[in-house]
Coordinates of C-alpha atoms in Angstrom, one line a residue:
Chain A
M1 CA 0.1 -0.6 -0.1
T2 CA 1.6 2.9 -0.6
I3 CA 1.4 5.7 1.5
D4 CA -0.2 8.4 -0.1
K5 CA -2.9 5.8 -0.4
L6 CA -2.2 5.0 3.7
N7 CA -2.9 8.4 4.4
E8 CA -6.6 9.3 2.8
L9 CA -7.5 5.9 4.6
K10 CA -6.4 7.1 7.6
E11 CA -7.7 10.3 7.2
T12 CA -11.0 9.4 5.8
A13 CA -11.1 7.2 8.4
F14 CA -11.2 10.4 11.1
K15 CA -13.9 11.8 9.2
V16 CA -16.0 8.8 9.6
R17 CA -14.7 9.1 13.8
E18 CA -16.2 12.6 13.7
H19 CA -19.4 12.1 12.2
I20 CA -19.4 8.9 14.8
I21 CA -19.2 10.7 17.4
K22 CA -21.8 14.0 16.2
M23 CA -24.3 11.6 16.3
S24 CA -23.4 10.6 19.9
T25 CA -25.5 13.7 21.6
D26 CA -28.7 14.2 21.2
G27 CA -30.6 10.8 21.6
G28 CA -27.2 9.8 20.7
C29 CA -25.6 6.5 19.0
F30 CA -23.7 2.9 19.9
I31 CA -20.3 4.4 19.6
G32 CA -18.4 1.9 21.3
A33 CA -19.1 -0.5 18.7
S34 CA -18.9 2.3 15.8
L35 CA -15.9 2.5 16.9
S36 CA -14.0 -1.1 17.0
C37 CA -15.3 -1.3 12.9
A38 CA -15.4 2.2 12.1
D39 CA -11.2 1.3 10.2
I40 CA -12.5 -2.2 8.6
I41 CA -16.0 -0.6 7.1
V42 CA -13.2 1.9 5.8
Y43 CA -10.9 -0.1 3.9
L44 CA -14.1 -2.5 2.3
Y45 CA -15.2 0.6 0.7
K46 CA -12.1 2.1 0.1
C47 CA -10.4 -0.8 -1.3
F48 CA -12.2 -4.4 -1.9
L49 CA -15.7 -3.6 -2.4
N50 CA -16.8 -3.1 -5.3
I51 CA -19.6 -0.3 -4.1
G52 CA -20.3 3.0 -5.7
K53 CA -22.6 5.6 -6.3
D54 CA -23.1 4.7 -10.6
N55 CA -23.7 0.4 -9.5
L56 CA -25.8 0.5 -6.7
S57 CA -28.6 -1.4 -8.1
N58 CA -26.1 -2.9 -10.9
P59 CA -26.6 -6.9 -9.8
Q60 CA -22.4 -7.8 -10.4
R61 CA -21.4 -5.2 -7.6
D62 CA -20.2 -6.8 -5.1
Y63 CA -22.3 -7.3 -1.8
F64 CA -22.1 -5.6 2.4
F65 CA -24.3 -6.2 4.7
L66 CA -24.0 -5.0 8.1
S67 CA -25.7 -7.9 10.8
K68 CA -24.2 -5.9 13.6
G69 CA -27.1 -3.1 13.1
H70 CA -26.2 -1.5 16.0
D71 CA -23.0 0.1 14.5
V72 CA -24.5 1.9 11.2
P73 CA -23.4 5.1 11.9
A74 CA -19.9 3.4 11.4
L75 CA -21.5 2.3 8.2
Y76 CA -23.7 6.5 7.8
G77 CA -20.2 7.9 8.4
T78 CA -18.7 5.5 5.3
L79 CA -21.6 6.2 3.1
A80 CA -21.0 10.1 3.3
E81 CA -17.5 9.7 3.2
S82 CA -18.0 7.7 -0.2
G83 CA -20.5 9.8 -1.6
L84 CA -23.1 7.0 -1.4
L85 CA -25.3 9.8 0.2
E86 CA -25.1 13.0 1.2
K87 CA -23.5 14.6 3.8
S88 CA -25.9 17.4 5.2
R89 CA -28.6 13.4 5.5
L90 CA -26.4 13.3 7.9
N91 CA -28.1 16.4 10.4
N92 CA -30.9 14.2 9.8
H93 CA -30.0 11.7 12.5
L94 CA -32.9 10.9 14.7
N95 CA -34.6 13.1 12.9
T96 CA -38.3 12.4 11.7
K97 CA -38.2 13.8 8.3
D98 CA -35.2 11.7 7.3
F99 CA -34.9 7.4 8.2
L100 CA -30.6 7.3 9.4
Y101 CA -32.1 6.2 13.0
W102 CA -30.5 3.6 16.1
H103 CA -30.1 0.4 13.1
P104 CA -30.0 0.5 9.8
N105 CA -32.8 0.0 6.6
T106 CA -32.2 0.4 2.4
N107 CA -34.2 3.8 2.6
I108 CA -30.5 4.8 3.0
P109 CA -28.8 4.6 -0.3
G110 CA -25.7 2.2 -0.3
V111 CA -27.1 -0.3 2.5
E112 CA -28.6 -3.5 1.1
F113 CA -30.6 -5.0 3.5
H114 CA -32.4 -3.6 6.7
S115 CA -30.6 -5.1 9.8
G116 CA -31.0 -4.4 13.9
S117 CA -31.5 -8.3 15.5
L118 CA -28.8 -9.8 15.6
G119 CA -27.9 -12.9 13.3
H120 CA -29.7 -12.3 10.9
L121 CA -27.6 -11.3 8.1
L122 CA -24.8 -14.3 7.8
S123 CA -28.4 -16.5 5.9
V124 CA -29.1 -13.3 4.2
A125 CA -25.7 -12.5 3.0
M126 CA -26.4 -17.0 2.4
G127 CA -28.7 -16.3 0.1
T128 CA -27.7 -13.2 -1.6
A129 CA -24.3 -15.1 -2.4
Y130 CA -25.5 -18.6 -3.3
D131 CA -27.7 -16.5 -6.7
C132 CA -24.6 -15.5 -7.3
L133 CA -22.9 -18.0 -8.2
L134 CA -26.0 -19.1 -9.7
C135 CA -26.0 -16.7 -12.1
G136 CA -22.7 -17.9 -12.4
Q137 CA -21.3 -13.8 -11.5
N138 CA -17.4 -13.4 -9.6
N139 CA -18.8 -10.6 -7.7
K140 CA -17.7 -10.9 -3.4
V141 CA -21.3 -10.8 -0.3
V142 CA -18.9 -9.5 2.9
V143 CA -21.0 -9.6 5.5
L144 CA -20.4 -8.1 9.1
L145 CA -20.7 -9.2 12.7
G146 CA -20.0 -9.2 16.2
D147 CA -18.2 -11.6 18.1
G148 CA -21.5 -10.4 21.2
E149 CA -23.4 -10.9 18.0
L150 CA -21.8 -14.9 17.7
N151 CA -24.2 -15.5 21.0
E152 CA -27.1 -16.6 18.7
G153 CA -27.2 -20.0 18.1
S154 CA -28.6 -18.3 14.4
V155 CA -25.0 -17.7 13.0
W156 CA -23.6 -21.0 14.8
E157 CA -26.8 -22.9 12.5
A158 CA -25.2 -20.8 9.2
L159 CA -22.1 -21.0 9.9
L160 CA -22.8 -25.0 9.5
V161 CA -25.5 -24.5 6.2
A162 CA -22.0 -22.2 4.6
P163 CA -19.2 -24.3 2.9
S164 CA -21.8 -27.8 2.5
L165 CA -23.4 -25.1 0.2
E166 CA -20.1 -24.6 -1.5
L167 CA -20.0 -20.7 -0.8
N168 CA -17.0 -19.5 -1.7
N169 CA -18.0 -16.3 -2.9
L170 CA -18.3 -15.3 0.5
V171 CA -16.1 -13.3 3.2
V172 CA -17.6 -13.0 6.6
I173 CA -15.6 -10.4 9.0
V174 CA -16.2 -10.5 13.6
D175 CA -15.0 -7.4 14.3
R176 CA -13.3 -8.9 17.4
N177 CA -13.9 -6.2 19.6
K178 CA -14.5 -8.1 22.7
F179 CA -17.5 -6.9 23.9
Q180 CA -21.3 -8.0 24.2
A181 CA -23.5 -5.2 25.5
N182 CA -22.8 -4.4 28.7
I183 CA -19.4 -7.4 29.9
E184 CA -16.3 -8.0 27.9
T185 CA -17.2 -10.8 25.1
E186 CA -14.9 -13.8 28.1
K187 CA -16.9 -13.6 31.4
L188 CA -19.9 -13.9 30.0
I189 CA -20.3 -16.2 27.0
K190 CA -16.2 -18.1 26.4
L191 CA -16.0 -17.4 23.0
E192 CA -11.3 -18.0 22.6
P193 CA -10.1 -20.8 21.4
L194 CA -13.1 -19.3 17.7
A195 CA -10.8 -19.9 15.0
E196 CA -10.2 -23.1 16.1
K197 CA -14.4 -23.6 16.1
F198 CA -14.5 -21.8 12.4
L199 CA -11.7 -24.0 10.9
L200 CA -13.2 -27.2 13.0
F201 CA -17.4 -25.5 10.5
G202 CA -14.7 -25.5 7.8
W203 CA -13.5 -22.7 7.5
K204 CA -10.9 -20.7 5.9
V205 CA -9.6 -18.5 8.8
L206 CA -7.5 -16.0 8.6
T207 CA -6.8 -13.0 11.1
T208 CA -5.9 -8.8 10.9
D209 CA -5.2 -6.4 13.0
G210 CA -8.5 -4.0 12.4
H211 CA -7.4 -0.7 13.0
S212 CA -4.4 -1.5 10.2
F213 CA -4.7 -0.8 6.9
I214 CA -1.5 -1.8 6.9
D215 CA -2.2 -5.6 7.9
M216 CA -5.9 -4.9 6.9
E217 CA -4.4 -5.0 2.6
K218 CA -2.1 -7.8 3.2
I219 CA -5.4 -10.2 4.7
F220 CA -8.2 -8.8 1.6
T221 CA -5.1 -9.2 -1.0
D222 CA -4.8 -13.2 -0.4
L223 CA -8.6 -13.1 -0.4
K224 CA -8.0 -12.8 -4.7
E225 CA -7.1 -16.5 -4.3
D226 CA -9.4 -19.2 -4.0
Y227 CA -9.5 -21.3 -1.3
N228 CA -12.6 -23.0 -2.4
M229 CA -14.6 -22.3 0.9
P230 CA -16.5 -19.5 2.3
V231 CA -13.6 -17.5 4.6
I232 CA -13.4 -15.7 8.1
V233 CA -11.8 -12.7 9.0
I234 CA -11.4 -12.5 12.8
A235 CA -10.8 -8.3 13.5
D236 CA -9.1 -7.4 17.1
T237 CA -10.1 -5.0 17.3
L238 CA -10.9 -2.0 20.3
R239 CA -14.9 -0.8 21.6
G240 CA -14.7 3.0 21.1
K241 CA -11.0 3.4 19.4
G242 CA -10.5 6.3 18.0
L243 CA -11.0 8.1 21.8
P244 CA -9.4 6.8 25.1
S245 CA -12.3 8.5 27.7
I246 CA -14.1 6.0 27.0
E247 CA -12.2 3.0 25.6
S248 CA -12.6 -1.0 25.8
R249 CA -14.9 0.3 28.9
A250 CA -17.6 -2.1 29.0
D251 CA -20.3 1.0 30.2
R252 CA -19.4 3.4 27.3
W253 CA -21.8 1.0 24.2
F254 CA -24.8 3.7 24.0
C255 CA -24.2 6.9 25.5
N256 CA -25.7 10.0 24.6
F257 CA -23.4 13.1 25.2
T258 CA -24.1 16.6 26.4
N259 CA -22.9 18.9 22.8
E260 CA -19.9 20.0 24.5
E261 CA -19.5 16.2 25.5
V262 CA -18.6 16.3 22.1
Y263 CA -17.0 19.2 21.7
N264 CA -14.5 17.6 24.0
L265 CA -14.8 14.0 22.1
L266 CA -13.6 15.6 18.4
E267 CA -11.1 17.5 20.0
E268 CA -9.7 14.0 21.8
L269 CA -9.8 12.4 18.8
R270 CA -7.6 14.6 17.7
T271 CA -5.3 15.7 20.2
Q272 CA -6.0 11.0 22.0
E273 CA -6.0 13.3 25.5
K274 CA -9.1 12.4 27.6
T275 CA -12.2 14.6 28.5
I276 CA -14.0 14.2 31.6
L277 CA -17.5 12.6 30.6
T278 CA -20.3 12.8 33.1
S279 CA -22.9 12.4 31.4
E280 CA -24.3 8.5 32.8
T281 CA -24.9 5.6 30.4
L282 CA -27.6 3.8 29.6
M283 CA -27.6 0.7 29.2
V284 CA -30.2 -0.5 26.1
R285 CA -30.8 -3.8 26.1
Chain B
M1 CA -50.1 -33.3 -12.6
N2 CA -49.7 -33.6 -9.0
Y3 CA -47.6 -30.0 -7.3
E4 CA -44.6 -31.7 -7.6
T5 CA -44.7 -31.2 -10.9
L6 CA -46.5 -27.7 -11.1
L7 CA -42.4 -26.9 -9.3
E8 CA -40.6 -28.3 -11.9
N9 CA -43.1 -26.6 -14.2
L10 CA -42.7 -23.4 -12.4
V11 CA -38.5 -23.5 -12.5
T12 CA -38.3 -24.9 -16.1
K13 CA -40.5 -21.6 -17.5
D14 CA -39.8 -19.2 -15.1
E15 CA -35.6 -18.5 -13.7
R16 CA -37.4 -16.4 -10.8
F17 CA -38.5 -19.6 -9.4
I18 CA -36.2 -21.2 -6.3
I19 CA -37.7 -24.7 -4.7
M20 CA -35.4 -24.9 -1.3
T21 CA -36.7 -27.2 2.1
A22 CA -34.9 -27.3 5.2
E23 CA -34.9 -31.3 5.1
N24 CA -38.5 -31.7 4.5
R25 CA -38.7 -33.2 1.0
A26 CA -42.5 -35.4 1.6
A27 CA -44.0 -33.6 -1.2
I28 CA -40.5 -32.1 -3.4
R29 CA -38.4 -36.0 -3.0
N30 CA -37.4 -35.6 -7.0
L31 CA -36.8 -32.7 -7.9
P32 CA -33.8 -32.7 -6.9
S33 CA -32.6 -34.2 -10.0
K34 CA -34.6 -32.4 -12.2
I35 CA -34.1 -29.1 -11.4
G36 CA -30.1 -29.4 -10.0
K37 CA -29.2 -25.4 -7.9
R38 CA -32.2 -25.3 -8.5
F39 CA -33.3 -26.3 -5.5
I40 CA -32.0 -25.7 -1.6
D41 CA -31.6 -28.0 1.1
T42 CA -30.1 -26.0 4.0
G43 CA -30.8 -29.1 6.1
I44 CA -32.9 -29.2 9.7
T45 CA -32.6 -25.0 9.9
E46 CA -35.6 -23.4 9.2
M47 CA -33.6 -20.1 10.9
T48 CA -31.5 -20.3 7.3
L49 CA -34.3 -21.4 5.6
V50 CA -35.9 -18.7 6.0
G51 CA -32.5 -16.0 5.8
M52 CA -31.5 -17.7 2.6
A53 CA -34.6 -16.8 1.1
A54 CA -34.9 -13.5 2.9
G55 CA -31.3 -13.1 0.2
L56 CA -32.4 -15.0 -2.7
A57 CA -35.5 -13.1 -2.9
N58 CA -33.7 -10.0 -2.7
R59 CA -31.6 -10.1 -5.9
G60 CA -35.0 -11.2 -7.8
R61 CA -35.8 -14.7 -7.2
I62 CA -38.8 -16.2 -5.8
P63 CA -38.4 -19.1 -3.1
V64 CA -40.4 -21.4 -3.1
A65 CA -38.7 -22.2 0.8
H66 CA -40.4 -26.5 2.6
A67 CA -40.5 -27.3 6.0
L68 CA -42.6 -28.8 8.6
A69 CA -45.2 -25.9 10.1
T70 CA -44.5 -25.9 13.2
F71 CA -40.9 -25.3 12.4
L72 CA -41.3 -23.3 10.0
T73 CA -43.8 -20.8 11.7
M74 CA -42.6 -20.5 15.0
R75 CA -38.1 -21.4 15.7
A76 CA -38.1 -19.5 12.3
F77 CA -41.0 -16.9 13.2
E78 CA -38.6 -13.6 14.0
F79 CA -37.0 -14.6 10.6
I80 CA -40.2 -14.2 8.8
R81 CA -40.6 -11.3 9.7
T82 CA -37.7 -8.9 10.2
D83 CA -36.3 -10.3 7.2
V84 CA -39.2 -11.2 5.2
G85 CA -42.2 -9.4 6.6
I86 CA -40.3 -5.7 7.0
A87 CA -38.4 -5.9 3.8
N88 CA -42.0 -7.5 2.0
L89 CA -40.5 -10.1 0.2
P90 CA -42.3 -12.6 -2.4
V91 CA -41.1 -16.0 -0.3
K92 CA -43.3 -18.2 -0.7
L93 CA -43.3 -20.3 2.7
V94 CA -45.4 -23.4 2.9
G95 CA -46.2 -25.5 5.8
G96 CA -45.9 -29.0 5.6
V97 CA -48.0 -31.2 7.6
P98 CA -50.2 -28.0 9.6
G99 CA -52.7 -29.0 12.3
L100 CA -55.0 -32.1 12.1
L101 CA -51.7 -33.2 9.3
S102 CA -49.3 -34.3 12.2
E103 CA -51.5 -37.0 13.4
A104 CA -49.4 -38.9 15.4
N105 CA -47.0 -36.7 16.6
G106 CA -47.6 -35.2 19.3
P107 CA -48.4 -31.6 20.0
T108 CA -44.4 -30.6 19.5
H109 CA -46.0 -30.8 15.3
Q110 CA -49.2 -29.7 15.9
A111 CA -49.6 -26.6 13.5
L112 CA -52.3 -24.4 15.6
E113 CA -51.5 -21.3 15.8
D114 CA -49.4 -20.9 12.6
I115 CA -52.3 -18.9 10.7
S116 CA -52.4 -16.4 13.7
I117 CA -49.2 -15.9 14.6
M118 CA -48.5 -15.0 11.0
R119 CA -51.6 -13.6 10.7
G120 CA -50.3 -10.7 12.2
I121 CA -46.9 -9.2 9.8
P122 CA -47.6 -7.1 7.9
N123 CA -48.2 -8.5 4.2
M124 CA -48.1 -11.9 4.3
K125 CA -51.0 -13.1 3.3
I126 CA -52.5 -16.7 4.0
F127 CA -53.9 -19.5 1.4
C128 CA -55.0 -22.5 2.9
P129 CA -56.5 -25.0 0.4
A130 CA -59.2 -27.8 1.5
D131 CA -57.8 -30.8 -0.5
E132 CA -55.3 -31.3 -3.5
D133 CA -57.3 -30.5 -5.9
D134 CA -57.8 -27.1 -4.5
L135 CA -54.3 -26.8 -3.9
M136 CA -53.0 -27.3 -8.0
L137 CA -56.4 -25.5 -9.1
C138 CA -54.0 -21.9 -7.1
I139 CA -50.5 -22.1 -6.3
E140 CA -50.1 -20.6 -9.4
K141 CA -51.6 -17.6 -8.6
I142 CA -50.7 -18.0 -5.7
L143 CA -47.2 -18.7 -6.2
T144 CA -47.0 -16.0 -8.8
S145 CA -47.4 -13.6 -6.8
S146 CA -45.6 -9.9 -5.8
S147 CA -46.3 -10.7 -1.7
P148 CA -44.6 -13.2 0.7
Y149 CA -47.5 -15.9 1.4
Y150 CA -47.7 -18.7 3.7
I151 CA -49.4 -21.9 2.4
R152 CA -50.8 -24.2 5.0
Y153 CA -50.1 -27.5 2.7
N154 CA -52.5 -29.9 2.8
N155 CA -52.3 -32.5 0.0
R156 CA -55.8 -34.5 0.9
K157 CA -57.5 -36.7 -2.0
P158 CA -60.6 -34.0 -2.5
C159 CA -64.2 -35.2 -2.4
Y160 CA -65.3 -31.9 -4.4
S161 CA -64.9 -30.5 -7.9
H162 CA -63.8 -27.2 -6.8
S163 CA -63.8 -23.9 -8.9
A164 CA -61.1 -23.1 -11.2
D165 CA -62.0 -19.2 -10.5
F166 CA -59.8 -18.6 -8.6
S167 CA -58.7 -15.2 -6.9
E168 CA -57.0 -14.0 -3.1
G169 CA -59.5 -12.8 -0.9
K170 CA -62.0 -14.6 -3.3
A171 CA -64.1 -16.8 -1.4
E172 CA -65.2 -20.3 -3.0
I173 CA -69.2 -20.6 -1.7
I174 CA -70.3 -24.1 -1.8
M175 CA -73.6 -23.6 -1.5
T176 CA -75.9 -21.6 0.6
G177 CA -78.3 -22.8 3.3
R178 CA -80.7 -20.7 4.7
N179 CA -80.3 -22.6 7.7
V180 CA -77.1 -23.3 8.8
N181 CA -73.6 -22.6 6.5
I182 CA -70.1 -23.5 8.1
L183 CA -67.8 -21.1 7.4
T184 CA -63.5 -23.2 7.4
Y185 CA -61.1 -24.1 5.2
G186 CA -58.0 -26.6 5.0
Y187 CA -58.6 -30.4 6.5
L188 CA -61.7 -30.5 8.1
F189 CA -63.6 -29.4 4.5
T190 CA -64.1 -33.1 3.3
E191 CA -66.1 -33.2 6.7
A192 CA -67.5 -30.0 6.7
F193 CA -69.1 -30.8 3.2
E194 CA -70.0 -34.2 4.4
T195 CA -71.8 -32.1 7.7
I196 CA -74.1 -29.9 5.5
R197 CA -74.8 -33.1 3.1
L198 CA -76.5 -35.7 7.3
L199 CA -78.2 -31.5 8.3
K200 CA -80.1 -31.8 4.3
W201 CA -81.2 -35.5 5.3
K202 CA -82.3 -33.4 9.0
G203 CA -84.8 -31.1 6.6
I204 CA -81.7 -28.0 7.9
D205 CA -81.2 -26.0 4.5
A206 CA -76.7 -25.6 5.5
G207 CA -74.5 -24.3 3.4
L208 CA -70.7 -24.2 3.0
V209 CA -68.2 -21.7 2.4
N210 CA -64.0 -22.7 2.1
M211 CA -62.4 -20.1 2.7
R212 CA -59.4 -20.6 0.0
T213 CA -57.3 -16.6 1.6
L214 CA -57.4 -15.7 4.8
K215 CA -55.5 -12.5 4.9
P216 CA -56.4 -10.8 2.6
V217 CA -60.4 -11.9 3.9
D218 CA -63.9 -12.1 2.0
E219 CA -64.9 -10.1 4.8
E220 CA -68.7 -10.4 1.6
T221 CA -68.8 -13.6 2.3
I222 CA -67.9 -13.2 5.6
I223 CA -71.3 -11.0 6.3
S224 CA -73.4 -11.3 3.6
T225 CA -73.4 -15.3 5.4
V226 CA -73.8 -13.9 9.1
K227 CA -76.5 -12.3 7.4
N228 CA -78.7 -14.5 6.2
S229 CA -77.9 -17.2 8.6
R230 CA -79.9 -18.5 11.8
L231 CA -75.8 -20.2 12.7
T232 CA -72.8 -19.7 11.5
V233 CA -70.2 -22.7 12.4
I234 CA -66.8 -21.9 12.0
L235 CA -64.6 -24.7 12.3
E236 CA -60.7 -25.4 12.3
D237 CA -58.3 -27.0 12.8
H238 CA -55.9 -24.3 15.1
F239 CA -56.7 -22.7 18.2
L240 CA -59.4 -20.8 19.3
T241 CA -57.9 -18.3 19.3
G242 CA -56.4 -16.0 16.5
G243 CA -58.5 -18.7 13.1
L244 CA -60.9 -17.6 11.6
F245 CA -63.0 -17.6 14.5
S246 CA -61.0 -14.3 15.8
I247 CA -61.0 -13.2 12.2
V248 CA -64.5 -13.7 11.6
S249 CA -65.0 -11.5 15.0
E250 CA -63.4 -8.3 14.0
V251 CA -65.2 -8.1 10.3
L252 CA -67.8 -9.0 12.4
T253 CA -66.4 -5.6 14.4
C254 CA -65.9 -3.4 12.7
N255 CA -69.3 -3.5 10.9
K256 CA -71.4 -3.6 13.1
I257 CA -73.2 -6.9 12.2
K258 CA -74.2 -9.1 14.6
G259 CA -74.7 -12.8 14.0
N260 CA -75.0 -16.9 16.5
I261 CA -71.9 -18.3 15.9
L262 CA -70.8 -21.6 16.7
P263 CA -67.4 -21.8 17.3
I264 CA -64.7 -25.8 16.6
A265 CA -61.8 -24.5 16.9
F266 CA -58.7 -25.7 19.9
K267 CA -59.8 -23.8 22.7
E268 CA -56.6 -23.8 25.0
K269 CA -55.2 -26.9 24.1
W270 CA -54.5 -29.4 21.3
F271 CA -56.2 -31.8 19.8
K272 CA -55.0 -35.9 20.6
P273 CA -51.9 -37.9 19.4
S274 CA -53.2 -39.8 17.4
L275 CA -54.0 -40.8 13.2
I276 CA -56.2 -38.7 11.9
K277 CA -59.2 -40.5 12.0
D278 CA -59.4 -41.3 14.8
A279 CA -57.9 -37.6 15.9
L280 CA -61.0 -36.7 14.1
E281 CA -63.8 -39.1 16.3
Y282 CA -61.6 -38.2 20.4
E283 CA -62.4 -34.7 19.5
E284 CA -66.1 -35.6 18.2
L285 CA -64.5 -33.6 14.3
T286 CA -66.8 -35.9 13.0
P287 CA -69.6 -35.1 10.4
L288 CA -71.7 -37.2 12.7
N289 CA -69.6 -35.3 15.1
L290 CA -70.5 -32.2 14.2
T291 CA -73.7 -32.9 12.4
K292 CA -74.6 -33.8 16.3
R293 CA -73.4 -30.3 17.7
I294 CA -74.8 -28.2 15.2
I295 CA -78.4 -29.3 16.3
K296 CA -77.8 -28.8 20.3
K297 CA -76.3 -25.1 19.1
L298 CA -79.8 -24.5 17.3
E299 CA -82.4 -25.8 19.1
E300 CA -80.2 -23.3 22.3
L301 CA -81.0 -20.5 20.1

């Protein structure tokens, strides 16, 4: 990856994080999960997926499914920075005049399928992947799961089925931020050894640093090879990445900050100096 | 032509169709070898079946997904409601052995609330054929519809030559009685048909309506039947709650209509697991039983 490309990605990810932080007031958003997957989504749209304004209704485009729908601010931000969504619409977050609410929906250009209920979009993506193969197309189908989402039985059911259907155009990415809503994953429902589990289910398993564009580039370049099996990428991430004051904290999942706190958090994003936060955390789930 | 051949023909002439199953191949056993990749068996995975069907439909396909009615509508309920319902995708859900057809399997397999829960989903439509002929006369229109559909699969041998004139939301009026009329759907159509013959022998002018689609429902026929009957019998192999009795009650309430109604359904209970003929006897659903129950009700009016 060239330095220029790397800088462009970092710049985009920074802007996406600014968008996310701005959505964490006046009703708030799931900021922790959004910040953990922001770099992954930016990388996918900028470097991996063939999805753009001109091919959104073309069946030969690639498909991206956000199964852990509560981190949609990261997607809204990326769609805005990719020219798929008008940036001015981000100001409509949670406003009844638009459709930018806490979970994705197809009223937003670029959103392939609505989500919010965990454990759904792997199977929806599998149906899409099956049809792409049936049509003889060579497009990719990517679905992003949360690690907390792996508690859902429907995910494991679908994980069992996909290799038998030989869905070799399917890429699953797990945003492994090691937290579920209220608690660390390993302190509630243990996922480890996660890679081994996926391997035993018949998947090709790759791991990456979900905040390193260089590392992701290595992994996703490899994906262009033919593995003859569906692929899972475990992306190691930090909840709240980019804001030291909320990073990897169990109590900063959903946040509704004051306007002043948001102003300070935008500063924190630039300086990495911790903000003093007094807003209470809402435990939605 | 049977159901399986009809599906094969549809797949051949219309590239949108994909036939799916969660390893319930009873009605489609010979299709895999005939339609190749257009047949998908996801194994015993109702959630994945429905999720994949939504993903296929989102690409323009019409998936026809088969599983046992209980597991399809209940295990995968949220997938139907959330992935198919919210997106209003033309997925066709075919529930095998619904209601009494589960015979001796026991309550785990008795889909007696499938209509209730399916009709609560916005956009979802429901088709309940009276027998194999009724199924075959209507199914192509149902499958080519742009709506999501729940089909209460019923391949009972027919006792009546049904009308080929079908449109959704239109009931099939078998005959109109001046005294008693039975509204029914699905498996018990045959019992209802025999019942009105018995009632006629006893000098009671009785009629019968085959509802066909329960959503949309034929409100006009419901209203005229109740208005013009001394007694309207609502017969169904479903829980009393949420099925045709509830649908009729809603229609009558909304239209400010009163009438004498005898609902015959399973009230807060599952039926006795056994071969169907024995279950009908045990649950007092044979034509003789039904005739007695109707005459008793008439005497009370």
